[in-house]
Amino acid sequence: MDGKTKNIMVCSIIVITLLALGLASNIIGGYLYPQFYDHSCPRAQEIVRNVVAKAVAKEPRMAASLLRLHFHDCFVKGCDASILLDSGGSIISEKKSNSNRNSARGFEVMDEIKAVIEKECPHTVSCADILALAARDSTVLTGGPSWEVPLGRRDSRGASLSCSNNNVPAPNNTFQTILTKFKLQGLDIVDLVALSGSHTIGFARCTRFRERLYNQSGNGKPDNTLDQSYASQLRRNCPRSGGDQNQFFLDFVSPIKFDNSYFKNLMANKGLLNSDQVLFTKNGESRELVKTYAYNQELFFQQFAKSMIKMGNISPLTGYRGEIRQDCRKINA
């Protein structure tokens, strides 16, 4: 068994254990519910919404960044704000992982939200819940659906660089690998396709899809599932070497509007990342879901909201587990 396989197995065991603990916490009353802060911090949701709105107005790209933070947090030992921790002491930050390095952003917005909330109601609202609320508000601000966010998560006292490297789906993963990573979190193929629709906003760097343009299968040829006129446009700013950090819209049709054009792009073989296009080319069930959401935006919105709630329920720390961090970047002293 190689090192990578061992890491995946270890992370999988951790996730399964946490899912079991999450079910146990539900039985003893440690469940999440939207009204969690109604009495202890009634303005919490308003504060998050206002700070996120200001950040997105200043930089529209921030909506996608905040949505992505929640996703990358939940896929590593549950939705516990471990992604926000900086390195220090025994903690090695998940910000250094392959999926987050030079990529994850929005940490300053989280700092600002937390600072305002701590003034309003100290030691009350978790960073994990702020991430979940910010993801919902970012979706709404860009034209997407709204949903009631179940609340009551607590923050982790640690991070896992190895699980971040192994659990978060990568742009070059096969369809089966991506689906397996979702299933390990208690998510299914419907959740996979719906949540991938978040790529209707945001950017990706050249380094994330270069091999599709030049050497997809190690034979020196481009990906034959990529529309060639689209590929030619991409090559102008994503050369064989250099330009690694050059940015491209994940959805070139409506890059800052949350809609269903992402799925229409996949049907036209114009998905930017390999992990996007395989939803249409490698599996019959996911292909039909892509078609459904491409033809019916309302159905996509409904399922996206359901899947976001489901993802937000991955192994939360509740009750007396974890803590309420005073600073999202470090554990309490």
mmCIF file of C-alpha atoms in Angstrom, residues 5-327:
data_model
loop_
_atom_site.group_PDB
_atom_site.id
_atom_site.type_symbol
_atom_site.label_atom_id
_atom_site.label_comp_id
_atom_site.label_asym_id
_atom_site.label_seq_id
_atom_site.Cartn_x
_atom_site.Cartn_y
_atom_site.Cartn_z
ATOM 1 C CA THR A 5 -3.530 5.221 -0.402
ATOM 2 C CA LYS A 6 -2.759 5.062 3.324
ATOM 3 C CA ASN A 7 -3.549 8.768 3.704
ATOM 4 C CA ILE A 8 -6.876 8.395 1.904
ATOM 5 C CA MET A 9 -7.778 5.425 4.119
ATOM 6 C CA VAL A 10 -6.833 7.285 7.303
ATOM 7 C CA CYS A 11 -8.840 10.355 6.244
ATOM 8 C CA SER A 12 -11.752 8.099 5.280
ATOM 9 C CA ILE A 13 -11.748 6.428 8.712
ATOM 10 C CA ILE A 14 -11.710 9.869 10.361
ATOM 11 C CA VAL A 15 -14.668 11.022 8.251
ATOM 12 C CA ILE A 16 -16.707 7.862 8.941
ATOM 13 C CA THR A 17 -15.998 8.196 12.670
ATOM 14 C CA LEU A 18 -17.006 11.863 12.640
ATOM 15 C CA LEU A 19 -20.177 11.093 10.707
ATOM 16 C CA ALA A 20 -21.057 8.529 13.393
ATOM 17 C CA LEU A 21 -20.342 11.069 16.126
ATOM 18 C CA GLY A 22 -22.497 13.584 14.268
ATOM 19 C CA LEU A 23 -25.397 11.137 14.272
ATOM 20 C CA ALA A 24 -24.826 10.501 17.973
ATOM 21 C CA SER A 25 -24.877 14.225 18.717
ATOM 22 C CA ASN A 26 -28.228 14.485 16.944
ATOM 23 C CA ILE A 27 -29.661 11.833 19.225
ATOM 24 C CA ILE A 28 -28.603 13.668 22.392
ATOM 25 C CA GLY A 29 -29.819 17.010 21.087
ATOM 26 C CA GLY A 30 -26.638 18.530 19.676
ATOM 27 C CA TYR A 31 -28.133 19.153 16.262
ATOM 28 C CA LEU A 32 -27.999 22.198 14.001
ATOM 29 C CA TYR A 33 -30.970 24.505 13.486
ATOM 30 C CA PRO A 34 -31.427 27.937 11.850
ATOM 31 C CA GLN A 35 -32.621 29.683 15.030
ATOM 32 C CA PHE A 36 -29.545 28.750 17.069
ATOM 33 C CA TYR A 37 -28.453 32.377 17.632
ATOM 34 C CA ASP A 38 -31.888 33.994 17.772
ATOM 35 C CA HIS A 39 -31.478 34.816 21.458
ATOM 36 C CA SER A 40 -27.712 34.691 22.058
ATOM 37 C CA CYS A 41 -26.762 36.823 19.027
ATOM 38 C CA PRO A 42 -29.861 37.943 17.095
ATOM 39 C CA ARG A 43 -27.918 40.178 14.679
ATOM 40 C CA ALA A 44 -25.384 37.492 13.706
ATOM 41 C CA GLN A 45 -26.880 36.715 10.296
ATOM 42 C CA GLU A 46 -27.392 40.397 9.515
ATOM 43 C CA ILE A 47 -23.753 41.158 10.339
ATOM 44 C CA VAL A 48 -22.470 38.361 8.116
ATOM 45 C CA ARG A 49 -24.742 39.455 5.263
ATOM 46 C CA ASN A 50 -23.645 43.104 5.499
ATOM 47 C CA VAL A 51 -19.906 42.394 5.545
ATOM 48 C CA VAL A 52 -20.172 39.865 2.710
ATOM 49 C CA ALA A 53 -22.251 42.310 0.638
ATOM 50 C CA LYS A 54 -19.627 45.013 1.101
ATOM 51 C CA ALA A 55 -16.803 42.629 0.145
ATOM 52 C CA VAL A 56 -18.589 41.336 -2.968
ATOM 53 C CA ALA A 57 -19.510 44.872 -4.068
ATOM 54 C CA LYS A 58 -15.831 45.776 -3.831
ATOM 55 C CA GLU A 59 -14.667 42.593 -5.588
ATOM 56 C CA PRO A 60 -17.311 40.388 -7.255
ATOM 57 C CA ARG A 61 -14.890 37.454 -7.334
ATOM 58 C CA MET A 62 -15.069 37.283 -3.534
ATOM 59 C CA ALA A 63 -18.462 35.544 -3.673
ATOM 60 C CA ALA A 64 -16.934 32.481 -5.318
ATOM 61 C CA SER A 65 -13.969 32.582 -2.939
ATOM 62 C CA LEU A 66 -16.177 32.496 0.164
ATOM 63 C CA LEU A 67 -18.365 29.730 -1.266
ATOM 64 C CA ARG A 68 -15.253 27.685 -2.006
ATOM 65 C CA LEU A 69 -13.892 28.155 1.534
ATOM 66 C CA HIS A 70 -16.980 26.482 2.997
ATOM 67 C CA PHE A 71 -16.697 23.582 0.533
ATOM 68 C CA HIS A 72 -12.987 23.034 1.225
ATOM 69 C CA ASP A 73 -13.614 23.275 4.963
ATOM 70 C CA CYS A 74 -16.423 20.716 5.067
ATOM 71 C CA PHE A 75 -14.517 18.108 3.036
ATOM 72 C CA VAL A 76 -11.740 17.957 5.644
ATOM 73 C CA LYS A 77 -12.958 16.342 8.887
ATOM 74 C CA GLY A 78 -16.282 18.170 8.651
ATOM 75 C CA CYS A 79 -17.522 21.769 8.702
ATOM 76 C CA ASP A 80 -15.397 22.998 11.613
ATOM 77 C CA ALA A 81 -13.482 26.030 10.257
ATOM 78 C CA SER A 82 -10.199 24.092 10.281
ATOM 79 C CA ILE A 83 -9.370 25.714 6.926
ATOM 80 C CA LEU A 84 -9.131 29.119 8.623
ATOM 81 C CA LEU A 85 -6.356 28.141 11.046
ATOM 82 C CA ASP A 86 -2.854 29.481 10.419
ATOM 83 C CA SER A 87 0.179 27.336 11.173
ATOM 84 C CA GLY A 88 1.404 27.593 14.743
ATOM 85 C CA GLY A 89 2.397 25.270 17.564
ATOM 86 C CA SER A 90 1.422 21.750 16.528
ATOM 87 C CA ILE A 91 -0.913 23.009 13.785
ATOM 88 C CA ILE A 92 0.111 22.788 10.143
ATOM 89 C CA SER A 93 -2.358 24.925 8.211
ATOM 90 C CA GLU A 94 -4.617 23.463 5.538
ATOM 91 C CA LYS A 95 -3.896 26.661 3.613
ATOM 92 C CA LYS A 96 -0.671 24.949 2.498
ATOM 93 C CA SER A 97 -2.460 22.016 0.830
ATOM 94 C CA ASN A 98 -2.435 21.422 -2.926
ATOM 95 C CA SER A 99 -6.059 22.518 -3.246
ATOM 96 C CA ASN A 100 -5.629 25.708 -1.192
ATOM 97 C CA ARG A 101 -2.076 26.983 -1.719
ATOM 98 C CA ASN A 102 -2.025 30.233 -3.747
ATOM 99 C CA SER A 103 -5.721 29.644 -4.310
ATOM 100 C CA ALA A 104 -7.911 29.781 -1.197
ATOM 101 C CA ARG A 105 -8.813 33.353 -0.320
ATOM 102 C CA GLY A 106 -11.338 35.434 1.573
ATOM 103 C CA PHE A 107 -9.629 35.047 4.947
ATOM 104 C CA GLU A 108 -9.576 38.807 5.534
ATOM 105 C CA VAL A 109 -13.338 38.957 4.986
ATOM 106 C CA MET A 110 -13.755 36.219 7.580
ATOM 107 C CA ASP A 111 -11.554 38.219 9.969
ATOM 108 C CA GLU A 112 -13.732 41.288 9.489
ATOM 109 C CA ILE A 113 -16.987 39.397 10.064
ATOM 110 C CA LYS A 114 -15.605 37.741 13.179
ATOM 111 C CA ALA A 115 -14.338 41.054 14.594
ATOM 112 C CA VAL A 116 -17.756 42.727 14.205
ATOM 113 C CA ILE A 117 -19.595 39.725 15.661
ATOM 114 C CA GLU A 118 -17.205 39.477 18.633
ATOM 115 C CA LYS A 119 -17.995 43.105 19.508
ATOM 116 C CA GLU A 120 -21.721 42.413 19.230
ATOM 117 C CA CYS A 121 -21.767 39.131 21.163
ATOM 118 C CA PRO A 122 -18.385 37.840 22.395
ATOM 119 C CA HIS A 123 -17.516 34.112 22.480
ATOM 120 C CA THR A 124 -20.855 33.129 20.947
ATOM 121 C CA VAL A 125 -20.793 32.630 17.156
ATOM 122 C CA SER A 126 -18.436 30.052 15.671
ATOM 123 C CA CYS A 127 -16.188 30.614 12.677
ATOM 124 C CA ALA A 128 -17.667 27.430 11.175
ATOM 125 C CA ASP A 129 -21.159 28.943 11.238
ATOM 126 C CA ILE A 130 -19.837 32.202 9.781
ATOM 127 C CA LEU A 131 -18.380 30.214 6.861
ATOM 128 C CA ALA A 132 -21.726 28.516 6.242
ATOM 129 C CA LEU A 133 -23.628 31.813 6.345
ATOM 130 C CA ALA A 134 -21.095 33.581 4.121
ATOM 131 C CA ALA A 135 -21.415 30.810 1.520
ATOM 132 C CA ARG A 136 -25.210 31.192 1.455
ATOM 133 C CA ASP A 137 -25.029 34.999 1.274
ATOM 134 C CA SER A 138 -22.440 34.861 -1.524
ATOM 135 C CA THR A 139 -24.775 32.653 -3.534
ATOM 136 C CA VAL A 140 -27.742 34.978 -3.030
ATOM 137 C CA LEU A 141 -25.745 38.132 -3.806
ATOM 138 C CA THR A 142 -24.743 36.759 -7.202
ATOM 139 C CA GLY A 143 -28.299 35.793 -8.170
ATOM 140 C CA GLY A 144 -28.516 32.266 -6.803
ATOM 141 C CA PRO A 145 -30.979 30.578 -4.451
ATOM 142 C CA SER A 146 -31.361 31.201 -0.735
ATOM 143 C CA TRP A 147 -31.862 28.677 2.062
ATOM 144 C CA GLU A 148 -32.113 28.595 5.818
ATOM 145 C CA VAL A 149 -28.673 27.698 7.175
ATOM 146 C CA PRO A 150 -28.733 25.224 10.071
ATOM 147 C CA LEU A 151 -26.474 26.640 12.804
ATOM 148 C CA GLY A 152 -24.777 25.511 15.990
ATOM 149 C CA ARG A 153 -21.434 24.241 14.692
ATOM 150 C CA ARG A 154 -18.365 24.674 16.863
ATOM 151 C CA ASP A 155 -14.776 25.215 15.770
ATOM 152 C CA SER A 156 -12.022 22.623 15.641
ATOM 153 C CA ARG A 157 -8.872 22.822 17.711
ATOM 154 C CA GLY A 158 -6.754 21.394 14.919
ATOM 155 C CA ALA A 159 -6.246 21.084 11.182
ATOM 156 C CA SER A 160 -5.258 18.295 8.802
ATOM 157 C CA LEU A 161 -2.978 19.089 5.896
ATOM 158 C CA SER A 162 -2.915 15.455 4.764
ATOM 159 C CA CYS A 163 -6.713 15.151 4.697
ATOM 160 C CA SER A 164 -6.953 18.448 2.823
ATOM 161 C CA ASN A 165 -4.546 17.063 0.221
ATOM 162 C CA ASN A 166 -6.464 13.800 -0.110
ATOM 163 C CA ASN A 167 -10.152 14.580 0.497
ATOM 164 C CA VAL A 168 -10.771 17.684 -1.612
ATOM 165 C CA PRO A 169 -11.521 16.795 -5.265
ATOM 166 C CA ALA A 170 -8.820 17.966 -7.664
ATOM 167 C CA PRO A 171 -9.298 19.350 -11.203
ATOM 168 C CA ASN A 172 -7.452 16.400 -12.759
ATOM 169 C CA ASN A 173 -9.224 13.661 -10.792
ATOM 170 C CA THR A 174 -11.201 11.038 -12.707
ATOM 171 C CA PHE A 175 -14.983 11.039 -12.425
ATOM 172 C CA GLN A 176 -14.903 7.933 -10.226
ATOM 173 C CA THR A 177 -12.314 9.451 -7.871
ATOM 174 C CA ILE A 178 -14.401 12.617 -7.481
ATOM 175 C CA LEU A 179 -17.588 10.616 -6.845
ATOM 176 C CA THR A 180 -15.779 8.467 -4.285
ATOM 177 C CA LYS A 181 -14.575 11.570 -2.439
ATOM 178 C CA PHE A 182 -18.159 12.853 -2.319
ATOM 179 C CA LYS A 183 -19.538 9.509 -1.121
ATOM 180 C CA LEU A 184 -16.975 9.428 1.695
ATOM 181 C CA GLN A 185 -18.628 12.617 2.961
ATOM 182 C CA GLY A 186 -22.116 11.113 2.821
ATOM 183 C CA LEU A 187 -22.912 12.925 -0.438
ATOM 184 C CA ASP A 188 -24.201 11.296 -3.633
ATOM 185 C CA ILE A 189 -24.046 11.815 -7.378
ATOM 186 C CA VAL A 190 -26.926 14.319 -7.314
ATOM 187 C CA ASP A 191 -25.049 16.396 -4.740
ATOM 188 C CA LEU A 192 -21.877 16.117 -6.821
ATOM 189 C CA VAL A 193 -23.486 17.546 -9.962
ATOM 190 C CA ALA A 194 -25.512 20.211 -8.154
ATOM 191 C CA LEU A 195 -22.611 21.451 -6.019
ATOM 192 C CA SER A 196 -20.301 21.492 -9.052
ATOM 193 C CA GLY A 197 -22.740 24.074 -10.395
ATOM 194 C CA SER A 198 -21.116 26.565 -8.014
ATOM 195 C CA HIS A 199 -18.513 26.856 -10.783
ATOM 196 C CA THR A 200 -20.997 29.151 -12.477
ATOM 197 C CA ILE A 201 -18.996 31.874 -10.666
ATOM 198 C CA GLY A 202 -15.297 32.261 -9.995
ATOM 199 C CA PHE A 203 -11.961 31.702 -11.650
ATOM 200 C CA ALA A 204 -9.367 28.975 -12.181
ATOM 201 C CA ARG A 205 -5.668 29.379 -12.837
ATOM 202 C CA CYS A 206 -3.917 28.168 -15.995
ATOM 203 C CA THR A 207 -1.998 25.570 -13.999
ATOM 204 C CA ARG A 208 -5.291 23.881 -13.081
ATOM 205 C CA PHE A 209 -6.221 22.934 -16.638
ATOM 206 C CA ARG A 210 -3.069 23.287 -18.781
ATOM 207 C CA GLU A 211 -2.768 19.567 -19.442
ATOM 208 C CA ARG A 212 -6.187 19.607 -21.121
ATOM 209 C CA LEU A 213 -4.803 22.020 -23.694
ATOM 210 C CA TYR A 214 -1.563 20.225 -24.500
ATOM 211 C CA ASN A 215 -1.084 16.783 -22.981
ATOM 212 C CA GLN A 216 -4.245 15.334 -21.484
ATOM 213 C CA SER A 217 -3.331 11.641 -21.620
ATOM 214 C CA GLY A 218 0.461 11.836 -21.715
ATOM 215 C CA ASN A 219 0.480 11.522 -25.500
ATOM 216 C CA GLY A 220 1.212 15.169 -26.300
ATOM 217 C CA LYS A 221 -2.352 15.737 -27.522
ATOM 218 C CA PRO A 222 -5.125 17.979 -26.130
ATOM 219 C CA ASP A 223 -8.265 16.680 -24.475
ATOM 220 C CA ASN A 224 -10.593 15.591 -27.283
ATOM 221 C CA THR A 225 -13.650 16.337 -25.100
ATOM 222 C CA LEU A 226 -12.748 20.047 -25.075
ATOM 223 C CA ASP A 227 -14.289 22.204 -27.805
ATOM 224 C CA GLN A 228 -11.339 23.073 -30.008
ATOM 225 C CA SER A 229 -12.302 26.689 -30.714
ATOM 226 C CA TYR A 230 -12.630 27.228 -26.968
ATOM 227 C CA ALA A 231 -9.287 25.478 -26.433
ATOM 228 C CA SER A 232 -7.643 27.833 -28.937
ATOM 229 C CA GLN A 233 -8.927 30.853 -27.002
ATOM 230 C CA LEU A 234 -7.600 29.412 -23.745
ATOM 231 C CA ARG A 235 -4.130 28.755 -25.194
ATOM 232 C CA ARG A 236 -3.629 32.464 -25.871
ATOM 233 C CA ASN A 237 -3.210 33.128 -22.151
ATOM 234 C CA CYS A 238 -2.294 29.653 -20.962
ATOM 235 C CA PRO A 239 0.902 28.679 -22.815
ATOM 236 C CA ARG A 240 2.766 25.378 -22.492
ATOM 237 C CA SER A 241 5.058 26.995 -19.951
ATOM 238 C CA GLY A 242 4.727 30.189 -17.955
ATOM 239 C CA GLY A 243 1.560 32.038 -17.063
ATOM 240 C CA ASP A 244 0.719 29.572 -14.300
ATOM 241 C CA GLN A 245 -1.217 32.166 -12.303
ATOM 242 C CA ASN A 246 -3.169 33.605 -15.252
ATOM 243 C CA GLN A 247 -6.862 33.463 -14.384
ATOM 244 C CA PHE A 248 -9.819 32.281 -16.451
ATOM 245 C CA PHE A 249 -13.553 32.373 -15.820
ATOM 246 C CA LEU A 250 -14.972 28.985 -14.844
ATOM 247 C CA ASP A 251 -18.138 30.061 -16.679
ATOM 248 C CA PHE A 252 -17.201 32.407 -19.513
ATOM 249 C CA VAL A 253 -20.847 33.115 -20.409
ATOM 250 C CA SER A 254 -21.940 34.767 -17.136
ATOM 251 C CA PRO A 255 -18.877 34.705 -14.867
ATOM 252 C CA ILE A 256 -20.228 36.740 -11.956
ATOM 253 C CA LYS A 257 -23.875 35.628 -12.137
ATOM 254 C CA PHE A 258 -25.047 32.516 -10.327
ATOM 255 C CA ASP A 259 -27.148 30.725 -12.945
ATOM 256 C CA ASN A 260 -27.274 27.474 -14.907
ATOM 257 C CA SER A 261 -25.038 28.484 -17.816
ATOM 258 C CA TYR A 262 -22.269 26.309 -16.346
ATOM 259 C CA PHE A 263 -24.291 23.235 -17.316
ATOM 260 C CA LYS A 264 -25.011 24.591 -20.770
ATOM 261 C CA ASN A 265 -21.263 25.054 -21.215
ATOM 262 C CA LEU A 266 -20.655 21.402 -20.299
ATOM 263 C CA MET A 267 -23.170 20.300 -22.943
ATOM 264 C CA ALA A 268 -21.209 22.359 -25.487
ATOM 265 C CA ASN A 269 -17.920 20.730 -24.348
ATOM 266 C CA LYS A 270 -16.793 24.060 -22.914
ATOM 267 C CA GLY A 271 -16.222 23.146 -19.293
ATOM 268 C CA LEU A 272 -12.947 24.701 -18.162
ATOM 269 C CA LEU A 273 -11.716 22.055 -15.731
ATOM 270 C CA ASN A 274 -11.461 18.357 -16.461
ATOM 271 C CA SER A 275 -13.393 17.739 -13.218
ATOM 272 C CA ASP A 276 -16.249 19.788 -14.692
ATOM 273 C CA GLN A 277 -16.379 18.262 -18.171
ATOM 274 C CA VAL A 278 -16.278 14.643 -16.929
ATOM 275 C CA LEU A 279 -19.720 15.206 -15.395
ATOM 276 C CA PHE A 280 -21.042 15.212 -18.969
ATOM 277 C CA THR A 281 -18.672 12.776 -20.674
ATOM 278 C CA LYS A 282 -17.892 9.954 -18.233
ATOM 279 C CA ASN A 283 -21.130 8.888 -16.545
ATOM 280 C CA GLY A 284 -24.655 8.452 -17.859
ATOM 281 C CA GLU A 285 -26.443 9.450 -14.659
ATOM 282 C CA SER A 286 -24.424 12.622 -14.161
ATOM 283 C CA ARG A 287 -24.837 13.445 -17.846
ATOM 284 C CA GLU A 288 -28.634 13.376 -17.468
ATOM 285 C CA LEU A 289 -28.413 15.581 -14.379
ATOM 286 C CA VAL A 290 -26.282 18.093 -16.309
ATOM 287 C CA LYS A 291 -28.949 18.168 -19.040
ATOM 288 C CA THR A 292 -31.735 18.577 -16.488
ATOM 289 C CA TYR A 293 -30.069 21.552 -14.821
ATOM 290 C CA ALA A 294 -29.108 23.086 -18.168
ATOM 291 C CA TYR A 295 -32.761 23.052 -19.244
ATOM 292 C CA ASN A 296 -34.284 23.954 -15.864
ATOM 293 C CA GLN A 297 -32.541 26.562 -13.718
ATOM 294 C CA GLU A 298 -35.229 26.377 -11.010
ATOM 295 C CA LEU A 299 -34.586 22.665 -10.482
ATOM 296 C CA PHE A 300 -30.854 23.366 -10.233
ATOM 297 C CA PHE A 301 -31.423 26.106 -7.676
ATOM 298 C CA GLN A 302 -33.680 23.865 -5.580
ATOM 299 C CA GLN A 303 -31.175 21.011 -5.576
ATOM 300 C CA PHE A 304 -28.206 23.286 -4.975
ATOM 301 C CA ALA A 305 -29.839 24.632 -1.813
ATOM 302 C CA LYS A 306 -30.642 21.099 -0.593
ATOM 303 C CA SER A 307 -27.112 19.894 -1.314
ATOM 304 C CA MET A 308 -25.533 22.901 0.408
ATOM 305 C CA ILE A 309 -27.542 22.152 3.557
ATOM 306 C CA LYS A 310 -26.509 18.501 3.320
ATOM 307 C CA MET A 311 -22.834 19.413 2.849
ATOM 308 C CA GLY A 312 -23.032 21.890 5.729
ATOM 309 C CA ASN A 313 -24.138 19.014 7.969
ATOM 310 C CA ILE A 314 -20.951 16.989 7.438
ATOM 311 C CA SER A 315 -19.619 15.970 10.860
ATOM 312 C CA PRO A 316 -20.232 19.203 12.774
ATOM 313 C CA LEU A 317 -18.751 19.666 16.226
ATOM 314 C CA THR A 318 -21.648 20.352 18.591
ATOM 315 C CA GLY A 319 -22.395 20.421 22.291
ATOM 316 C CA TYR A 320 -19.141 20.578 24.238
ATOM 317 C CA ARG A 321 -16.896 19.365 21.413
ATOM 318 C CA GLY A 322 -14.544 21.888 19.861
ATOM 319 C CA GLU A 323 -14.709 25.548 20.875
ATOM 320 C CA ILE A 324 -15.911 28.983 19.807
ATOM 321 C CA ARG A 325 -12.737 30.627 18.538
ATOM 322 C CA GLN A 326 -12.199 34.279 19.391
ATOM 323 C CA ASP A 327 -9.896 34.607 16.373
#
